[in-house]
PDB file of C-alpha atoms in Angstrom:
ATOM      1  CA  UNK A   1     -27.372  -4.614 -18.986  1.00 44.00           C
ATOM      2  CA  UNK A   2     -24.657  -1.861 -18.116  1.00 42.00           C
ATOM      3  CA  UNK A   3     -23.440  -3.957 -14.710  1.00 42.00           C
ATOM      4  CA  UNK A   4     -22.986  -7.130 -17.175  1.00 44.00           C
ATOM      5  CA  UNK A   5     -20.409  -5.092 -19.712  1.00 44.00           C
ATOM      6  CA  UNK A   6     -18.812  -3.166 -16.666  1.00 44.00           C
ATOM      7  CA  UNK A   7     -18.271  -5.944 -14.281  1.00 45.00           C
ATOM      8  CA  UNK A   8     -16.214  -7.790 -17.150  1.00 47.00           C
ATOM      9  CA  UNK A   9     -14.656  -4.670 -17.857  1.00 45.00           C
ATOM     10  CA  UNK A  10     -13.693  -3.492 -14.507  1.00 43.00           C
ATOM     11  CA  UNK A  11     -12.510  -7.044 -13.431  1.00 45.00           C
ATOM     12  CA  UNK A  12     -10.492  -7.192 -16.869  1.00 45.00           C
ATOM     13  CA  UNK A  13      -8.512  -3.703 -15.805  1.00 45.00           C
ATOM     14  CA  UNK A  14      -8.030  -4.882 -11.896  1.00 47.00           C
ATOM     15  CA  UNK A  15      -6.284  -8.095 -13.257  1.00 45.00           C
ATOM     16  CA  UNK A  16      -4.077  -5.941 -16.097  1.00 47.00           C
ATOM     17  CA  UNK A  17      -3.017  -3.672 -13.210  1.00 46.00           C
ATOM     18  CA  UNK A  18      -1.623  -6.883 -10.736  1.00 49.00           C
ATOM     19  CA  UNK A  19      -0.424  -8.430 -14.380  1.00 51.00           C
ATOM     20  CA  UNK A  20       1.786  -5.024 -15.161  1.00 76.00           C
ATOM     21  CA  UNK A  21       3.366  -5.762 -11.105  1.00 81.00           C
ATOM     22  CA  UNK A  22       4.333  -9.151 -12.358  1.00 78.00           C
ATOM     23  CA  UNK A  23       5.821  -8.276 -15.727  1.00 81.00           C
ATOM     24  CA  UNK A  24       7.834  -5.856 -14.483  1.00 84.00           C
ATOM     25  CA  UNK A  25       9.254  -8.151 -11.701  1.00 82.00           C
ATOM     26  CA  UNK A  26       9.465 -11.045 -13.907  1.00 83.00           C
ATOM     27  CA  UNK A  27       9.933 -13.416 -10.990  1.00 82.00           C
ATOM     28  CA  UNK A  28      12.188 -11.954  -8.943  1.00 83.00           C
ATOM     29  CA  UNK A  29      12.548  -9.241  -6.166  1.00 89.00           C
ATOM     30  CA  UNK A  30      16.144  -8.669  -7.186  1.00 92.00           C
ATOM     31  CA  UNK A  31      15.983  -4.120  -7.145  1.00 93.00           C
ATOM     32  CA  UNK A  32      18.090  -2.593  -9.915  1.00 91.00           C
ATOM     33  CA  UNK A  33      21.658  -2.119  -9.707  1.00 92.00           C
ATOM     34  CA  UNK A  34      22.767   0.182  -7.058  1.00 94.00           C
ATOM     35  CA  UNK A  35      18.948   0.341  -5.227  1.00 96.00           C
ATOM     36  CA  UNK A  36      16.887  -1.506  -2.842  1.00 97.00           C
ATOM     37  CA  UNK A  37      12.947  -1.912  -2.619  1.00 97.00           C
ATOM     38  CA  UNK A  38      10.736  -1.032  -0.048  1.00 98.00           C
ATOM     39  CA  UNK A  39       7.840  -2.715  -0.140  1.00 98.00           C
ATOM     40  CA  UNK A  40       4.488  -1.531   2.370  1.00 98.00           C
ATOM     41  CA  UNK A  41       0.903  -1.972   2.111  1.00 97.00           C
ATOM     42  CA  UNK A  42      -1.598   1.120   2.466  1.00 98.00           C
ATOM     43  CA  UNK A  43      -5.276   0.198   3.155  1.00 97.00           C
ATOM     44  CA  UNK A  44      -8.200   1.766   4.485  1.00 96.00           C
ATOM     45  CA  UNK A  45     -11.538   1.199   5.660  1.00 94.00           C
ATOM     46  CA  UNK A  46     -14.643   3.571   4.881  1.00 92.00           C
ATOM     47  CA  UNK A  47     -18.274   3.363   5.104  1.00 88.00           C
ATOM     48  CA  UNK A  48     -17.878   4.713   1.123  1.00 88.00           C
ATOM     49  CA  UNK A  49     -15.281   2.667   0.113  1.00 90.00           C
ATOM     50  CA  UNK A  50     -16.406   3.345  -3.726  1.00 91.00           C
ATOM     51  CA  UNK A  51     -15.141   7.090  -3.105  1.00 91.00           C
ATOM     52  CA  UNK A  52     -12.473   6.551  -0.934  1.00 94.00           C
ATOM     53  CA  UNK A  53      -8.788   7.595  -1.806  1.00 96.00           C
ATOM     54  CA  UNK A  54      -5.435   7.417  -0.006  1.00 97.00           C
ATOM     55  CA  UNK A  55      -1.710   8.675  -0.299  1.00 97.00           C
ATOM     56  CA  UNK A  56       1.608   8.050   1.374  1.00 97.00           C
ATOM     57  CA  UNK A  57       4.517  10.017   1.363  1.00 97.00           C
ATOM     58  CA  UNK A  58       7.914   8.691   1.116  1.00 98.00           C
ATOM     59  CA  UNK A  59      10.844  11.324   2.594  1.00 97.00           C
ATOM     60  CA  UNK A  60      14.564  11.312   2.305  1.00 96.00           C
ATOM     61  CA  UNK A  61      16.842  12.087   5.249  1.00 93.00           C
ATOM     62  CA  UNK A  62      17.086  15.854   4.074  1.00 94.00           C
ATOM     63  CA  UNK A  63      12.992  15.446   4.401  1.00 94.00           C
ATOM     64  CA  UNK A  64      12.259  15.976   0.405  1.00 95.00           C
ATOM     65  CA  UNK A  65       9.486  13.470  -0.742  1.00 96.00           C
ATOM     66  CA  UNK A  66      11.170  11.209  -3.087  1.00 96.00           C
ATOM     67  CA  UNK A  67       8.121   9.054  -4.093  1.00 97.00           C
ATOM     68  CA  UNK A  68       4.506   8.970  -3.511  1.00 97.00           C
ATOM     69  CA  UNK A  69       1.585   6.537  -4.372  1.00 97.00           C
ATOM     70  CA  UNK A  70      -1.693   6.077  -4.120  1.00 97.00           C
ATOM     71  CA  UNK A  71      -4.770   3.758  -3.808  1.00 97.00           C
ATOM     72  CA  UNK A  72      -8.545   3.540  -4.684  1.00 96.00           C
ATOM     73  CA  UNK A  73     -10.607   1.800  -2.290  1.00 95.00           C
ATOM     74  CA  UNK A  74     -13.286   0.880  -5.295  1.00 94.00           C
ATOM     75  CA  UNK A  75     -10.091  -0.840  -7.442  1.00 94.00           C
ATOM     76  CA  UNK A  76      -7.021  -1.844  -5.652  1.00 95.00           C
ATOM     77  CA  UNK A  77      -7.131  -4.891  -3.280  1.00 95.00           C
ATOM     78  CA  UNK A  78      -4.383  -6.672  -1.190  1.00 96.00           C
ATOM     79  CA  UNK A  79      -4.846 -10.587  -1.566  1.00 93.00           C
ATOM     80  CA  UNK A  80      -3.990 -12.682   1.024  1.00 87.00           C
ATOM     81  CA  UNK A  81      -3.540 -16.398   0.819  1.00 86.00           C
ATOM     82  CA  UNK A  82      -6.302 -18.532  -1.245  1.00 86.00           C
ATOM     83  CA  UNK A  83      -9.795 -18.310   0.961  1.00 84.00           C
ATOM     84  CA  UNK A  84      -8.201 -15.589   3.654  1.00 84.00           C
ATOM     85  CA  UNK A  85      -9.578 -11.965   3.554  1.00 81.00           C
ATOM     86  CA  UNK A  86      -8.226  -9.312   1.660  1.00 91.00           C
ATOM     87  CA  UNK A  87      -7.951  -5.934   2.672  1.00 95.00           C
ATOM     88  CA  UNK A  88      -8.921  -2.836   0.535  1.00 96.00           C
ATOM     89  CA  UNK A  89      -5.889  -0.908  -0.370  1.00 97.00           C
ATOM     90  CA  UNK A  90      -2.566  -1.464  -2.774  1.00 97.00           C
ATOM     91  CA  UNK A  91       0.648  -3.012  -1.657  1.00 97.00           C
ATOM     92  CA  UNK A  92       2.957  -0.733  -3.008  1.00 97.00           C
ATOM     93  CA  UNK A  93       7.025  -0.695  -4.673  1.00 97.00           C
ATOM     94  CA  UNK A  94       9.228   1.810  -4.219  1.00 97.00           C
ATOM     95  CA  UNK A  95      12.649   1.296  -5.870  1.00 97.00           C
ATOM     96  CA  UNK A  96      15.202   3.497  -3.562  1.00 97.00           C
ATOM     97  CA  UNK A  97      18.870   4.314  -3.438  1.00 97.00           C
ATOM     98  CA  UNK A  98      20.436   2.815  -0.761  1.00 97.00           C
ATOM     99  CA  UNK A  99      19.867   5.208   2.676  1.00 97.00           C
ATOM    100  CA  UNK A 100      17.774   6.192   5.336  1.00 97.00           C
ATOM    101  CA  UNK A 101      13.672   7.444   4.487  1.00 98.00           C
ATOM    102  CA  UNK A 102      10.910   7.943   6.871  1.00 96.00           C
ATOM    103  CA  UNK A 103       7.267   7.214   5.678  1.00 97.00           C
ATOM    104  CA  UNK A 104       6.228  10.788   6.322  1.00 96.00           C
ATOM    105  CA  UNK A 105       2.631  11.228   5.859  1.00 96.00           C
ATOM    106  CA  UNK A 106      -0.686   9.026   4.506  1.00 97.00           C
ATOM    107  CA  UNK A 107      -3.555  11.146   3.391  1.00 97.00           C
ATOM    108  CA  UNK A 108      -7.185  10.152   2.673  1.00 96.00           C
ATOM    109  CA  UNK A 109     -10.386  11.576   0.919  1.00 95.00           C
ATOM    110  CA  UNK A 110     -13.710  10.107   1.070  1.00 91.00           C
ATOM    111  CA  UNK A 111     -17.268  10.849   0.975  1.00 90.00           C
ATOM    112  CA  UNK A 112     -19.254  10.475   4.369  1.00 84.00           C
ATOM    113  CA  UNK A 113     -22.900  10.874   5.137  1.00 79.00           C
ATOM    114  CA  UNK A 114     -24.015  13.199   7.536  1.00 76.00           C
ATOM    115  CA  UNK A 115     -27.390  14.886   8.732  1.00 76.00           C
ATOM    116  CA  UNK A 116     -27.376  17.920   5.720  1.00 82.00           C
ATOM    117  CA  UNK A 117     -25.985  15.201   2.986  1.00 81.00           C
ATOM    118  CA  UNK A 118     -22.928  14.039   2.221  1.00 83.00           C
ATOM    119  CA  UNK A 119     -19.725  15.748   1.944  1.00 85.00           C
ATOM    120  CA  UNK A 120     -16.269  15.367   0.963  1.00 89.00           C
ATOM    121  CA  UNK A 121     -14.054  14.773   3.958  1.00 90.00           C
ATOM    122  CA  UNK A 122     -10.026  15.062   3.533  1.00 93.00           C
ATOM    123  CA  UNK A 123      -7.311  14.157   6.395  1.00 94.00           C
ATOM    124  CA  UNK A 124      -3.572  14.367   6.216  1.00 96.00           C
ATOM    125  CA  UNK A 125      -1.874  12.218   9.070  1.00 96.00           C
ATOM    126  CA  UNK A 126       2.301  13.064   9.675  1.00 96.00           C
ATOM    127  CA  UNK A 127       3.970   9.804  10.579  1.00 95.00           C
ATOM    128  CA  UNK A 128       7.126  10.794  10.126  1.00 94.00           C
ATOM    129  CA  UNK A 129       8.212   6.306  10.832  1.00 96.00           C
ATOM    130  CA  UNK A 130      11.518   6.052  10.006  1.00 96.00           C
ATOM    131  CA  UNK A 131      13.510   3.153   7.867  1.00 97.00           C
ATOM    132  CA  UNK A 132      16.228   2.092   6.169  1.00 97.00           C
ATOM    133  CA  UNK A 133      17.098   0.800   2.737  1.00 97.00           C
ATOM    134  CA  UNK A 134      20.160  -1.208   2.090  1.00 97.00           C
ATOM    135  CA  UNK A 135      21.568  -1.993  -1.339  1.00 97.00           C
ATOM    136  CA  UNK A 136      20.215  -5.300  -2.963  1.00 96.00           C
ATOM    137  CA  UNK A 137      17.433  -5.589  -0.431  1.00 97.00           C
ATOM    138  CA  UNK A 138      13.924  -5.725  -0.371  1.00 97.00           C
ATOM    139  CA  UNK A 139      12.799  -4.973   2.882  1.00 97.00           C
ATOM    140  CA  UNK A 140       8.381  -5.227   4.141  1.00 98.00           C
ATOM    141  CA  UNK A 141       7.610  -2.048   6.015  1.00 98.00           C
ATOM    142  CA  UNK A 142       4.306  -3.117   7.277  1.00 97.00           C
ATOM    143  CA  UNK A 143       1.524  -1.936   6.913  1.00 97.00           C
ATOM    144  CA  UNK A 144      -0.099   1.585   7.312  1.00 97.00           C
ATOM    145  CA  UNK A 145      -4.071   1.062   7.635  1.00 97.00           C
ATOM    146  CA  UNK A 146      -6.464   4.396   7.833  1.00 97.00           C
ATOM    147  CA  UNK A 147      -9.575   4.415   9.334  1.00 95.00           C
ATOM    148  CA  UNK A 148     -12.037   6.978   7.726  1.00 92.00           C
ATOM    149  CA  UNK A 149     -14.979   7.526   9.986  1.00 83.00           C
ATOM    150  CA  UNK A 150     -15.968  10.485  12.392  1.00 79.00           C
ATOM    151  CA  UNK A 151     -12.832   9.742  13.904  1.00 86.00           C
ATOM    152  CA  UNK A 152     -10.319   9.136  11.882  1.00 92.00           C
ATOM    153  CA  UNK A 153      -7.118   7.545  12.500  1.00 94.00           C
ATOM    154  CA  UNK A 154      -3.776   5.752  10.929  1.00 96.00           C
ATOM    155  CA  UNK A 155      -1.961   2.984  12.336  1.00 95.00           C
ATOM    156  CA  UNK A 156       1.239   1.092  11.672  1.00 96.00           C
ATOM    157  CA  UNK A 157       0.248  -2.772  11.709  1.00 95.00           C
ATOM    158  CA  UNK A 158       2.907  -6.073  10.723  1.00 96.00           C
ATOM    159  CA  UNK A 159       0.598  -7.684   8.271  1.00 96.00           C
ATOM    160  CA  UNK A 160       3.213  -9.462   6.777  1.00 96.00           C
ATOM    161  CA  UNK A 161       1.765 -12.711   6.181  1.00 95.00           C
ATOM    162  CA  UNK A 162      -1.271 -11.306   4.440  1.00 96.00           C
ATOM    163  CA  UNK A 163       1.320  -8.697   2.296  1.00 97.00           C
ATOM    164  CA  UNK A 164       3.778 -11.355   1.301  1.00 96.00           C
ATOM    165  CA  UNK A 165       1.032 -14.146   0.297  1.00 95.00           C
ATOM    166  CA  UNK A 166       0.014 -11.241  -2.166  1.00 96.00           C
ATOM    167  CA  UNK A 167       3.660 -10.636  -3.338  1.00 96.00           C
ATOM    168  CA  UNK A 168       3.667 -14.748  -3.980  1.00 94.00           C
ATOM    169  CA  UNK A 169       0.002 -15.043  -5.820  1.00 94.00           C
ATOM    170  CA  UNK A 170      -0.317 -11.463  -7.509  1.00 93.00           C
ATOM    171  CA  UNK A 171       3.605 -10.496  -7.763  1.00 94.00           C
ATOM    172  CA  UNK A 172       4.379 -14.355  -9.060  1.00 94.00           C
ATOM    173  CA  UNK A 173       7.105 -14.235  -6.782  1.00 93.00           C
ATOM    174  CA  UNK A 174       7.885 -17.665  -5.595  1.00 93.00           C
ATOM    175  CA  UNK A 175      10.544 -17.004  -3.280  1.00 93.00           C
ATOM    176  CA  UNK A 176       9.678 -14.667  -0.387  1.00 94.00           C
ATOM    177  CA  UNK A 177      12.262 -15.749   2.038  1.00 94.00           C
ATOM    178  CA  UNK A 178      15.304 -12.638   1.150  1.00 93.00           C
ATOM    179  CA  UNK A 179      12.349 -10.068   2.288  1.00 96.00           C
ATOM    180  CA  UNK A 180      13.646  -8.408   5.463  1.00 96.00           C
ATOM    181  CA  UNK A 181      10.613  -7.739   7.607  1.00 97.00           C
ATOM    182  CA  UNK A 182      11.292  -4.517   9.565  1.00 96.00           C
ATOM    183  CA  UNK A 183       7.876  -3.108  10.325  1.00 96.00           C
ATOM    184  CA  UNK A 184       7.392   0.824  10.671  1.00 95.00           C
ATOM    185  CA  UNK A 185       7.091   1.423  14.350  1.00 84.00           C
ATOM    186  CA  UNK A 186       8.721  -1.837  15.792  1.00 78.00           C
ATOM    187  CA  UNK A 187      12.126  -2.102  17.097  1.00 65.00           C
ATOM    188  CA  UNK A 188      14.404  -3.999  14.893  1.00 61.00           C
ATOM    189  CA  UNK A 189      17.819  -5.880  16.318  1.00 57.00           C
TER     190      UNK A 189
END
């Protein structure tokens, strides 16, 4: 009885959240006078996804963090195009002033199981990947996946087809073509 009125529920706040991305777009990915927008996924796979947490750190050139966000594993999800796989994570926003950042550090917290029970495991991962931000642009940073297992590990991946499909279906952005797609870790003319 309590999985019928929280499934609703739960599937009732995970569209409200991806609603709130489109309403404050309204359409376009025209950034505020004066900025740009930076736009990179952050997912994660764990063998607890339901507990699973992760961070990324945005740093100016003077290296102060000058935004942060996060992501649930149990309720954010990047959509790909209709019938592809999605990925567990949040593609994320960040409005900027016009300059040059560096994606300093991801972070994750999970649960794993182990021989005495389960504990809480937490990681921290310096990238330090730098990029740029020019006025009136939105530019696709890639994607930064991280891996939460007895090894763990973070990569930089281009997963800009999947990450841009979801900026068209979830964003209601119907023109993706003014994204410049200059992926954290590649080399960029």
């Amino acid at each position: 009885m309590l999985k019928r009125i929280f499934a609703p529920a739960l599937c009732a706040l995970l569209l409200a959240g991806c609603a709130t991305m489109a309403d404050r777009l309204r359409g376009s990915l025209e950034p505020p006078a004066e900025r740009g927008y930076a736009i990179v996924s952050l997912t994660g796979k764990s063998a607890n996804p339901d507990s699973a947490t992760l961070g990324l750190d945005i740093a100016n050139a003077s290296g102060r963090v000058v935004a942060a966000d996060s992501a649930s594993l149990l309720t954010d999800t990047v959509f790909g195009e209709q019938g592809k796989s999605m990925a567990e994570g949040k593609l994320m926003l960040f409005t900027l002033e016009p300059g040059s950042y560096r994606v300093e550090q991801v972070w994750a917290n999970w649960l794993e199981d182990g021989a005495w029970g389960v504990s809480r495991k937490m990681r921290s991962f310096r990238l330090a990947a730098p990029f740029e931000v020019k006025r009136g642009e939105a530019v696709y940073l890639g994607n930064v996946e991280v891996e939460m297992s007895f090894l763990p590990e973070a990569r930089l991946r281009d997963e800009s087809e999947r990450d841009l499909a979801h900026v068209r279906r979830i964003w209601k952005i119907k023109d993706v073509s003014g994204v410049q797609l200059r992926p954290l870790g590649q080399a960029h003319p």
